[in-house]
mmCIF file with all atom_site columns, C-alpha atoms in Angstrom:
data_model
loop_
_atom_site.group_PDB
_atom_site.id
_atom_site.type_symbol
_atom_site.label_atom_id
_atom_site.label_alt_id
_atom_site.label_comp_id
_atom_site.label_asym_id
_atom_site.label_entity_id
_atom_site.label_seq_id
_atom_site.pdbx_PDB_ins_code
_atom_site.Cartn_x
_atom_site.Cartn_y
_atom_site.Cartn_z
_atom_site.occupancy
_atom_site.B_iso_or_equiv
_atom_site.pdbx_formal_charge
_atom_site.auth_seq_id
_atom_site.auth_comp_id
_atom_site.auth_asym_id
_atom_site.auth_atom_id
_atom_site.pdbx_PDB_model_num
ATOM 1   C CA . TYR A 1 1   ? 0.000  0.000   0.000   1.00 0.00 ? 649 TYR A CA 1
ATOM 2   C CA . SER A 1 2   ? 1.027  3.565   -0.613  1.00 0.00 ? 650 SER A CA 1
ATOM 3   C CA . GLN A 1 3   ? 1.553  6.085   2.147   1.00 0.00 ? 651 GLN A CA 1
ATOM 4   C CA . ASP A 1 4   ? -0.057 9.458   1.591   1.00 0.00 ? 652 ASP A CA 1
ATOM 5   C CA . LEU A 1 5   ? 2.667  11.776  2.855   1.00 0.00 ? 653 LEU A CA 1
ATOM 6   C CA . SER A 1 6   ? 1.609  14.652  0.598   1.00 0.00 ? 654 SER A CA 1
ATOM 7   C CA . GLY A 1 7   ? -2.063 14.672  1.581   1.00 0.00 ? 655 GLY A CA 1
ATOM 8   C CA . GLY A 1 8   ? -3.131 13.951  -2.003  1.00 0.00 ? 656 GLY A CA 1
ATOM 9   C CA . GLY A 1 9   ? -5.876 11.476  -1.099  1.00 0.00 ? 657 GLY A CA 1
ATOM 10  C CA . ARG A 1 10  ? -3.940 8.333   -2.046  1.00 0.00 ? 658 ARG A CA 1
ATOM 11  C CA . ALA A 1 11  ? -3.684 6.767   1.402   1.00 0.00 ? 659 ALA A CA 1
ATOM 12  C CA . ASN A 1 12  ? -3.969 2.984   1.432   1.00 0.00 ? 660 ASN A CA 1
ATOM 13  C CA . GLU A 1 13  ? -3.966 2.743   -2.344  1.00 0.00 ? 661 GLU A CA 1
ATOM 14  C CA . LEU A 1 14  ? -2.812 -0.668  -3.656  1.00 0.00 ? 662 LEU A CA 1
ATOM 15  C CA . ARG A 1 15  ? 0.424  -0.069  -5.570  1.00 0.00 ? 663 ARG A CA 1
ATOM 16  C CA . MET A 1 16  ? 1.558  -3.627  -6.395  1.00 0.00 ? 664 MET A CA 1
ATOM 17  C CA . GLU A 1 17  ? 0.131  -7.124  -6.227  1.00 0.00 ? 665 GLU A CA 1
ATOM 18  C CA . SER A 1 18  ? 1.325  -10.686 -6.715  1.00 0.00 ? 666 SER A CA 1
ATOM 19  C CA . LYS A 1 19  ? -0.309 -13.934 -7.714  1.00 0.00 ? 667 LYS A CA 1
ATOM 20  C CA . LEU A 1 20  ? -1.131 -16.282 -4.867  1.00 0.00 ? 668 LEU A CA 1
ATOM 21  C CA . GLN A 1 21  ? 1.692  -18.772 -4.497  1.00 0.00 ? 669 GLN A CA 1
ATOM 22  C CA . ASP A 1 22  ? 2.676  -21.699 -2.324  1.00 0.00 ? 670 ASP A CA 1
ATOM 23  C CA . THR A 1 23  ? 5.111  -21.305 0.518   1.00 0.00 ? 671 THR A CA 1
ATOM 24  C CA . VAL A 1 24  ? 8.197  -23.202 -0.541  1.00 0.00 ? 672 VAL A CA 1
ATOM 25  C CA . ILE A 1 25  ? 10.850 -24.680 1.723   1.00 0.00 ? 673 ILE A CA 1
ATOM 26  C CA . ASN A 1 26  ? 14.073 -24.818 -0.281  1.00 0.00 ? 674 ASN A CA 1
ATOM 27  C CA . MET A 1 27  ? 15.962 -27.934 0.820   1.00 0.00 ? 675 MET A CA 1
ATOM 28  C CA . ALA A 1 28  ? 19.140 -26.978 -1.108  1.00 0.00 ? 676 ALA A CA 1
ATOM 29  C CA . ARG A 1 29  ? 22.143 -25.953 0.950   1.00 0.00 ? 677 ARG A CA 1
ATOM 30  C CA . ASN A 1 30  ? 24.132 -22.980 -0.379  1.00 0.00 ? 678 ASN A CA 1
ATOM 31  C CA . PRO A 1 31  ? 21.623 -22.631 -3.270  1.00 0.00 ? 679 PRO A CA 1
ATOM 32  C CA . SER A 1 32  ? 23.012 -19.340 -4.621  1.00 0.00 ? 680 SER A CA 1
ATOM 33  C CA . PHE A 1 33  ? 26.672 -20.230 -4.025  1.00 0.00 ? 681 PHE A CA 1
ATOM 34  C CA . GLU A 1 34  ? 27.192 -17.266 -1.701  1.00 0.00 ? 682 GLU A CA 1
ATOM 35  C CA . GLY A 1 35  ? 28.771 -19.512 0.954   1.00 0.00 ? 683 GLY A CA 1
ATOM 36  C CA . GLU A 1 36  ? 31.438 -22.193 0.839   1.00 0.00 ? 684 GLU A CA 1
ATOM 37  C CA . GLY A 1 37  ? 30.994 -25.935 0.756   1.00 0.00 ? 685 GLY A CA 1
ATOM 38  C CA . SER A 1 38  ? 27.815 -28.055 0.658   1.00 0.00 ? 686 SER A CA 1
ATOM 39  C CA . TRP A 1 39  ? 28.491 -29.359 -2.868  1.00 0.00 ? 687 TRP A CA 1
ATOM 40  C CA . ALA A 1 40  ? 30.560 -32.442 -3.803  1.00 0.00 ? 688 ALA A CA 1
ATOM 41  C CA . GLU A 1 41  ? 32.455 -32.795 -7.095  1.00 0.00 ? 689 GLU A CA 1
ATOM 42  C CA . ILE A 1 42  ? 31.718 -35.889 -9.195  1.00 0.00 ? 690 ILE A CA 1
ATOM 43  C CA . ASN A 1 43  ? 33.638 -37.508 -12.099 1.00 0.00 ? 691 ASN A CA 1
ATOM 44  C CA . ALA A 1 44  ? 36.719 -35.306 -11.581 1.00 0.00 ? 692 ALA A CA 1
ATOM 45  C CA . ALA A 1 45  ? 39.523 -35.688 -14.124 1.00 0.00 ? 693 ALA A CA 1
ATOM 46  C CA . ALA A 1 46  ? 41.945 -33.614 -16.192 1.00 0.00 ? 694 ALA A CA 1
ATOM 47  C CA . GLY A 1 47  ? 40.048 -31.109 -18.348 1.00 0.00 ? 695 GLY A CA 1
ATOM 48  C CA . ARG A 1 48  ? 37.231 -30.716 -15.813 1.00 0.00 ? 696 ARG A CA 1
ATOM 49  C CA . SER A 1 49  ? 36.923 -27.969 -13.198 1.00 0.00 ? 697 SER A CA 1
ATOM 50  C CA . TRP A 1 50  ? 34.499 -25.865 -11.207 1.00 0.00 ? 698 TRP A CA 1
ATOM 51  C CA . ALA A 1 51  ? 34.827 -22.489 -9.475  1.00 0.00 ? 699 ALA A CA 1
ATOM 52  C CA . TYR A 1 52  ? 32.684 -19.712 -8.092  1.00 0.00 ? 700 TYR A CA 1
ATOM 53  C CA . SER A 1 53  ? 32.050 -16.946 -10.628 1.00 0.00 ? 701 SER A CA 1
ATOM 54  C CA . THR A 1 54  ? 31.528 -13.283 -9.773  1.00 0.00 ? 702 THR A CA 1
ATOM 55  C CA . THR A 1 55  ? 31.201 -12.220 -13.421 1.00 0.00 ? 703 THR A CA 1
ATOM 56  C CA . GLU A 1 56  ? 28.168 -14.380 -14.280 1.00 0.00 ? 704 GLU A CA 1
ATOM 57  C CA . LYS A 1 57  ? 25.405 -14.482 -11.676 1.00 0.00 ? 705 LYS A CA 1
ATOM 58  C CA . ARG A 1 58  ? 21.629 -14.405 -11.651 1.00 0.00 ? 706 ARG A CA 1
ATOM 59  C CA . SER A 1 59  ? 21.287 -13.108 -8.098  1.00 0.00 ? 707 SER A CA 1
ATOM 60  C CA . GLY A 1 60  ? 23.611 -12.287 -5.239  1.00 0.00 ? 708 GLY A CA 1
ATOM 61  C CA . SER A 1 61  ? 27.318 -11.861 -5.783  1.00 0.00 ? 709 SER A CA 1
ATOM 62  C CA . ARG A 1 62  ? 28.235 -15.127 -7.504  1.00 0.00 ? 710 ARG A CA 1
ATOM 63  C CA . SER A 1 63  ? 27.227 -18.373 -9.193  1.00 0.00 ? 711 SER A CA 1
ATOM 64  C CA . VAL A 1 64  ? 29.120 -21.609 -9.817  1.00 0.00 ? 712 VAL A CA 1
ATOM 65  C CA . ALA A 1 65  ? 30.889 -22.250 -13.134 1.00 0.00 ? 713 ALA A CA 1
ATOM 66  C CA . ILE A 1 66  ? 31.290 -25.881 -14.180 1.00 0.00 ? 714 ILE A CA 1
ATOM 67  C CA . GLU A 1 67  ? 33.695 -26.298 -17.089 1.00 0.00 ? 715 GLU A CA 1
ATOM 68  C CA . LYS A 1 68  ? 34.547 -29.336 -19.161 1.00 0.00 ? 716 LYS A CA 1
ATOM 69  C CA . THR A 1 69  ? 37.260 -29.083 -21.817 1.00 0.00 ? 717 THR A CA 1
ATOM 70  C CA . ASP A 1 70  ? 37.928 -32.804 -22.394 1.00 0.00 ? 718 ASP A CA 1
ATOM 71  C CA . ALA A 1 71  ? 35.999 -34.566 -25.145 1.00 0.00 ? 719 ALA A CA 1
ATOM 72  C CA . ALA A 1 72  ? 34.911 -37.613 -23.130 1.00 0.00 ? 720 ALA A CA 1
ATOM 73  C CA . ALA A 1 73  ? 31.145 -38.083 -23.294 1.00 0.00 ? 721 ALA A CA 1
ATOM 74  C CA . ILE A 1 74  ? 30.705 -38.273 -19.531 1.00 0.00 ? 722 ILE A CA 1
ATOM 75  C CA . MET A 1 75  ? 28.763 -36.044 -17.181 1.00 0.00 ? 723 MET A CA 1
ATOM 76  C CA . TYR A 1 76  ? 30.836 -33.888 -14.825 1.00 0.00 ? 724 TYR A CA 1
ATOM 77  C CA . GLY A 1 77  ? 29.675 -31.544 -12.104 1.00 0.00 ? 725 GLY A CA 1
ATOM 78  C CA . LEU A 1 78  ? 28.519 -31.138 -8.521  1.00 0.00 ? 726 LEU A CA 1
ATOM 79  C CA . ARG A 1 79  ? 26.003 -32.945 -6.321  1.00 0.00 ? 727 ARG A CA 1
ATOM 80  C CA . GLN A 1 80  ? 24.074 -32.731 -3.053  1.00 0.00 ? 728 GLN A CA 1
ATOM 81  C CA . ASP A 1 81  ? 22.232 -35.456 -1.141  1.00 0.00 ? 729 ASP A CA 1
ATOM 82  C CA . TYR A 1 82  ? 18.846 -35.066 0.586   1.00 0.00 ? 730 TYR A CA 1
ATOM 83  C CA . ALA A 1 83  ? 16.871 -37.194 3.011   1.00 0.00 ? 731 ALA A CA 1
ATOM 84  C CA . VAL A 1 84  ? 13.480 -37.966 1.466   1.00 0.00 ? 732 VAL A CA 1
ATOM 85  C CA . VAL A 1 85  ? 10.161 -39.491 2.448   1.00 0.00 ? 733 VAL A CA 1
ATOM 86  C CA . LYS A 1 86  ? 8.968  -42.657 0.708   1.00 0.00 ? 734 LYS A CA 1
ATOM 87  C CA . GLY A 1 87  ? 6.170  -42.098 -1.807  1.00 0.00 ? 735 GLY A CA 1
ATOM 88  C CA . ARG A 1 88  ? 6.628  -38.317 -2.071  1.00 0.00 ? 736 ARG A CA 1
ATOM 89  C CA . THR A 1 89  ? 7.343  -36.264 -5.158  1.00 0.00 ? 737 THR A CA 1
ATOM 90  C CA . TYR A 1 90  ? 10.235 -33.786 -5.251  1.00 0.00 ? 738 TYR A CA 1
ATOM 91  C CA . THR A 1 91  ? 11.234 -31.156 -7.799  1.00 0.00 ? 739 THR A CA 1
ATOM 92  C CA . ALA A 1 92  ? 14.668 -29.626 -8.285  1.00 0.00 ? 740 ALA A CA 1
ATOM 93  C CA . SER A 1 93  ? 15.244 -26.494 -10.321 1.00 0.00 ? 741 SER A CA 1
ATOM 94  C CA . ALA A 1 94  ? 18.161 -24.213 -11.091 1.00 0.00 ? 742 ALA A CA 1
ATOM 95  C CA . TYR A 1 95  ? 18.942 -21.324 -13.375 1.00 0.00 ? 743 TYR A CA 1
ATOM 96  C CA . VAL A 1 96  ? 21.650 -21.988 -15.969 1.00 0.00 ? 744 VAL A CA 1
ATOM 97  C CA . LYS A 1 97  ? 23.575 -19.954 -18.507 1.00 0.00 ? 745 LYS A CA 1
ATOM 98  C CA . THR A 1 98  ? 26.132 -21.498 -20.876 1.00 0.00 ? 746 THR A CA 1
ATOM 99  C CA . ALA A 1 99  ? 29.280 -20.430 -22.704 1.00 0.00 ? 747 ALA A CA 1
ATOM 100 C CA . ASN A 1 100 ? 31.446 -22.053 -25.387 1.00 0.00 ? 748 ASN A CA 1
ATOM 101 C CA . MET A 1 101 ? 29.072 -24.948 -26.038 1.00 0.00 ? 749 MET A CA 1
ATOM 102 C CA . GLU A 1 102 ? 28.107 -26.308 -29.425 1.00 0.00 ? 750 GLU A CA 1
ATOM 103 C CA . ALA A 1 103 ? 24.532 -27.041 -30.414 1.00 0.00 ? 751 ALA A CA 1
ATOM 104 C CA . ASP A 1 104 ? 23.404 -30.660 -30.096 1.00 0.00 ? 752 ASP A CA 1
ATOM 105 C CA . ASN A 1 105 ? 26.629 -31.663 -28.329 1.00 0.00 ? 753 ASN A CA 1
ATOM 106 C CA . GLY A 1 106 ? 25.375 -32.326 -24.810 1.00 0.00 ? 754 GLY A CA 1
ATOM 107 C CA . GLY A 1 107 ? 25.068 -29.309 -22.584 1.00 0.00 ? 755 GLY A CA 1
ATOM 108 C CA . ALA A 1 108 ? 24.005 -28.372 -19.073 1.00 0.00 ? 756 ALA A CA 1
ATOM 109 C CA . ILE A 1 109 ? 21.523 -30.641 -17.323 1.00 0.00 ? 757 ILE A CA 1
ATOM 110 C CA . LEU A 1 110 ? 19.990 -31.364 -13.909 1.00 0.00 ? 758 LEU A CA 1
ATOM 111 C CA . GLY A 1 111 ? 19.746 -34.919 -12.672 1.00 0.00 ? 759 GLY A CA 1
ATOM 112 C CA . LEU A 1 112 ? 17.738 -36.316 -9.739  1.00 0.00 ? 760 LEU A CA 1
ATOM 113 C CA . TYR A 1 113 ? 18.617 -39.841 -8.649  1.00 0.00 ? 761 TYR A CA 1
ATOM 114 C CA . CYS A 1 114 ? 16.682 -41.924 -6.151  1.00 0.00 ? 762 CYS A CA 1
ATOM 115 C CA . TYR A 1 115 ? 16.632 -45.643 -5.396  1.00 0.00 ? 763 TYR A CA 1
ATOM 116 C CA . ASP A 1 116 ? 14.287 -48.529 -6.145  1.00 0.00 ? 764 ASP A CA 1
ATOM 117 C CA . ALA A 1 117 ? 13.405 -51.416 -3.797  1.00 0.00 ? 765 ALA A CA 1
ATOM 118 C CA . ASN A 1 118 ? 16.660 -53.206 -4.708  1.00 0.00 ? 766 ASN A CA 1
ATOM 119 C CA . GLY A 1 119 ? 18.893 -50.180 -4.085  1.00 0.00 ? 767 GLY A CA 1
ATOM 120 C CA . ALA A 1 120 ? 19.479 -49.467 -7.795  1.00 0.00 ? 768 ALA A CA 1
ATOM 121 C CA . TYR A 1 121 ? 19.376 -45.909 -9.126  1.00 0.00 ? 769 TYR A CA 1
ATOM 122 C CA . ILE A 1 122 ? 16.267 -44.471 -10.756 1.00 0.00 ? 770 ILE A CA 1
ATOM 123 C CA . ARG A 1 123 ? 17.427 -41.511 -12.851 1.00 0.00 ? 771 ARG A CA 1
ATOM 124 C CA . TYR A 1 124 ? 15.405 -38.430 -13.820 1.00 0.00 ? 772 TYR A CA 1
ATOM 125 C CA . TYR A 1 125 ? 16.803 -35.633 -16.012 1.00 0.00 ? 773 TYR A CA 1
ATOM 126 C CA . SER A 1 126 ? 15.788 -32.124 -17.037 1.00 0.00 ? 774 SER A CA 1
ATOM 127 C CA . HIS A 1 127 ? 16.052 -31.108 -20.666 1.00 0.00 ? 775 HIS A CA 1
ATOM 128 C CA . GLN A 1 128 ? 19.547 -30.097 -21.824 1.00 0.00 ? 776 GLN A CA 1
ATOM 129 C CA . VAL A 1 129 ? 20.627 -26.542 -22.515 1.00 0.00 ? 777 VAL A CA 1
ATOM 130 C CA . ASP A 1 130 ? 23.545 -26.045 -24.890 1.00 0.00 ? 778 ASP A CA 1
ATOM 131 C CA . ILE A 1 131 ? 23.596 -22.564 -26.452 1.00 0.00 ? 779 ILE A CA 1
ATOM 132 C CA . ASN A 1 132 ? 22.020 -20.104 -24.050 1.00 0.00 ? 780 ASN A CA 1
ATOM 133 C CA . GLU A 1 133 ? 23.192 -16.529 -23.487 1.00 0.00 ? 781 GLU A CA 1
ATOM 134 C CA . THR A 1 134 ? 20.539 -15.669 -20.892 1.00 0.00 ? 782 THR A CA 1
ATOM 135 C CA . TRP A 1 135 ? 19.547 -17.314 -17.624 1.00 0.00 ? 783 TRP A CA 1
ATOM 136 C CA . GLN A 1 136 ? 17.056 -20.149 -18.144 1.00 0.00 ? 784 GLN A CA 1
ATOM 137 C CA . GLN A 1 137 ? 15.389 -22.245 -15.467 1.00 0.00 ? 785 GLN A CA 1
ATOM 138 C CA . LEU A 1 138 ? 15.801 -26.021 -15.692 1.00 0.00 ? 786 LEU A CA 1
ATOM 139 C CA . ALA A 1 139 ? 13.623 -28.361 -13.632 1.00 0.00 ? 787 ALA A CA 1
ATOM 140 C CA . VAL A 1 140 ? 13.318 -32.075 -12.996 1.00 0.00 ? 788 VAL A CA 1
ATOM 141 C CA . THR A 1 141 ? 10.744 -33.970 -10.923 1.00 0.00 ? 789 THR A CA 1
ATOM 142 C CA . ALA A 1 142 ? 11.198 -37.357 -9.248  1.00 0.00 ? 790 ALA A CA 1
ATOM 143 C CA . GLU A 1 143 ? 8.762  -39.616 -7.439  1.00 0.00 ? 791 GLU A CA 1
ATOM 144 C CA . ILE A 1 144 ? 10.374 -41.531 -4.592  1.00 0.00 ? 792 ILE A CA 1
ATOM 145 C CA . PRO A 1 145 ? 9.137  -45.144 -4.664  1.00 0.00 ? 793 PRO A CA 1
ATOM 146 C CA . ALA A 1 146 ? 7.055  -46.214 -1.672  1.00 0.00 ? 794 ALA A CA 1
ATOM 147 C CA . ASP A 1 147 ? 9.328  -49.251 -1.335  1.00 0.00 ? 795 ASP A CA 1
ATOM 148 C CA . THR A 1 148 ? 12.672 -47.471 -1.848  1.00 0.00 ? 796 THR A CA 1
ATOM 149 C CA . ALA A 1 149 ? 15.613 -49.243 -0.234  1.00 0.00 ? 797 ALA A CA 1
ATOM 150 C CA . VAL A 1 150 ? 17.428 -45.958 0.509   1.00 0.00 ? 798 VAL A CA 1
ATOM 151 C CA . GLU A 1 151 ? 15.650 -42.794 1.687   1.00 0.00 ? 799 GLU A CA 1
ATOM 152 C CA . THR A 1 152 ? 18.109 -40.479 -0.052  1.00 0.00 ? 800 THR A CA 1
ATOM 153 C CA . MET A 1 153 ? 17.902 -38.464 -3.258  1.00 0.00 ? 801 MET A CA 1
ATOM 154 C CA . ARG A 1 154 ? 20.838 -36.950 -5.145  1.00 0.00 ? 802 ARG A CA 1
ATOM 155 C CA . LEU A 1 155 ? 20.766 -33.743 -7.169  1.00 0.00 ? 803 LEU A CA 1
ATOM 156 C CA . TYR A 1 156 ? 23.406 -33.362 -9.884  1.00 0.00 ? 804 TYR A CA 1
ATOM 157 C CA . LEU A 1 157 ? 24.403 -30.156 -11.697 1.00 0.00 ? 805 LEU A CA 1
ATOM 158 C CA . TYR A 1 158 ? 26.011 -31.570 -14.839 1.00 0.00 ? 806 TYR A CA 1
ATOM 159 C CA . VAL A 1 159 ? 27.934 -30.513 -17.916 1.00 0.00 ? 807 VAL A CA 1
ATOM 160 C CA . GLU A 1 160 ? 27.854 -33.383 -20.401 1.00 0.00 ? 808 GLU A CA 1
ATOM 161 C CA . ASN A 1 161 ? 30.310 -32.295 -23.087 1.00 0.00 ? 809 ASN A CA 1
ATOM 162 C CA . GLN A 1 162 ? 32.735 -29.447 -23.752 1.00 0.00 ? 810 GLN A CA 1
ATOM 163 C CA . GLY A 1 163 ? 31.883 -25.967 -22.529 1.00 0.00 ? 811 GLY A CA 1
ATOM 164 C CA . THR A 1 164 ? 30.979 -24.021 -19.406 1.00 0.00 ? 812 THR A CA 1
ATOM 165 C CA . ALA A 1 165 ? 27.684 -23.872 -17.542 1.00 0.00 ? 813 ALA A CA 1
ATOM 166 C CA . TYR A 1 166 ? 26.922 -21.311 -14.834 1.00 0.00 ? 814 TYR A CA 1
ATOM 167 C CA . PHE A 1 167 ? 24.375 -22.478 -12.253 1.00 0.00 ? 815 PHE A CA 1
ATOM 168 C CA . ASP A 1 168 ? 22.596 -20.232 -9.740  1.00 0.00 ? 816 ASP A CA 1
ATOM 169 C CA . ASP A 1 169 ? 19.507 -20.208 -7.521  1.00 0.00 ? 817 ASP A CA 1
ATOM 170 C CA . VAL A 1 170 ? 19.152 -23.955 -7.017  1.00 0.00 ? 818 VAL A CA 1
ATOM 171 C CA . GLN A 1 171 ? 15.937 -25.119 -5.368  1.00 0.00 ? 819 GLN A CA 1
ATOM 172 C CA . VAL A 1 172 ? 14.850 -28.546 -4.123  1.00 0.00 ? 820 VAL A CA 1
ATOM 173 C CA . GLU A 1 173 ? 11.275 -28.776 -2.886  1.00 0.00 ? 821 GLU A CA 1
ATOM 174 C CA . TYR A 1 174 ? 8.526  -31.193 -1.990  1.00 0.00 ? 822 TYR A CA 1
ATOM 175 C CA . ALA A 1 175 ? 6.262  -30.569 -4.997  1.00 0.00 ? 823 ALA A CA 1
ATOM 176 C CA . ASP A 1 176 ? 5.240  -32.030 -8.340  1.00 0.00 ? 824 ASP A CA 1
ATOM 177 C CA . GLY A 1 177 ? 6.448  -28.947 -10.230 1.00 0.00 ? 825 GLY A CA 1
ATOM 178 C CA . GLN A 1 178 ? 8.808  -26.018 -9.862  1.00 0.00 ? 826 GLN A CA 1
ATOM 179 C CA . SER A 1 179 ? 7.951  -22.887 -7.897  1.00 0.00 ? 827 SER A CA 1
ATOM 180 C CA . ARG A 1 180 ? 9.415  -19.423 -7.838  1.00 0.00 ? 828 ARG A CA 1
ATOM 181 C CA . PHE A 1 181 ? 12.865 -19.375 -6.268  1.00 0.00 ? 829 PHE A CA 1
ATOM 182 C CA . ASN A 1 182 ? 12.772 -18.899 -2.485  1.00 0.00 ? 830 ASN A CA 1
ATOM 183 C CA . TYR A 1 183 ? 15.617 -16.586 -1.436  1.00 0.00 ? 831 TYR A CA 1
ATOM 184 C CA . ILE A 1 184 ? 15.230 -17.507 2.253   1.00 0.00 ? 832 ILE A CA 1
ATOM 185 C CA . ARG A 1 185 ? 17.901 -20.058 3.104   1.00 0.00 ? 833 ARG A CA 1
ATOM 186 C CA . ASN A 1 186 ? 17.139 -22.809 5.615   1.00 0.00 ? 834 ASN A CA 1
ATOM 187 C CA . GLY A 1 187 ? 13.704 -21.346 6.375   1.00 0.00 ? 835 GLY A CA 1
ATOM 188 C CA . ASP A 1 188 ? 12.669 -24.475 8.258   1.00 0.00 ? 836 ASP A CA 1
ATOM 189 C CA . PHE A 1 189 ? 15.953 -24.688 10.266  1.00 0.00 ? 837 PHE A CA 1
ATOM 190 C CA . GLU A 1 190 ? 16.499 -28.213 8.936   1.00 0.00 ? 838 GLU A CA 1
ATOM 191 C CA . TYR A 1 191 ? 20.294 -27.941 8.770   1.00 0.00 ? 839 TYR A CA 1
ATOM 192 C CA . GLU A 1 192 ? 23.075 -25.948 10.419  1.00 0.00 ? 840 GLU A CA 1
ATOM 193 C CA . MET A 1 193 ? 24.127 -22.773 8.627   1.00 0.00 ? 841 MET A CA 1
ATOM 194 C CA . GLU A 1 194 ? 27.557 -22.863 7.016   1.00 0.00 ? 842 GLU A CA 1
#
């Protein structure tokens, strides 16, 4: 609402509004890469690296840059693990921007892995982004089996082939679709702050 400091008769006038939206608890730790730690490197090898970037960021002061210069067709990146509830549906989303990637040659991707009754991976993937000069939101949804052997889910931020992907504003939520990014970190006090 607007304050009427000038006496112009505009007191309590609605100035902005927003669509009704769900309250989202973001389970991701260090989702905007403003802190240190919380992410584990996977498939490390020569020609693969990651670093915080202050030049490319969607919000805050930095993002994470995942770069792959080797030609091996293997996914490289970072991951986080989450405790999950059997039978629930979870969605992970992140904003991504790419550089030095070729069209139709892999790209940036999100992966959510959970486990079946025998302890084998069930893999879910977002669509791939290869050539993208603006921030685009990727999302992937996974349903945890009611008979899962392991109550853990893994989120992967991947680069599949050569190039660099910048990831920012990662969100993991209990939902069957992505929501707007929640900037409040650890809003449910589920984990210790870094």
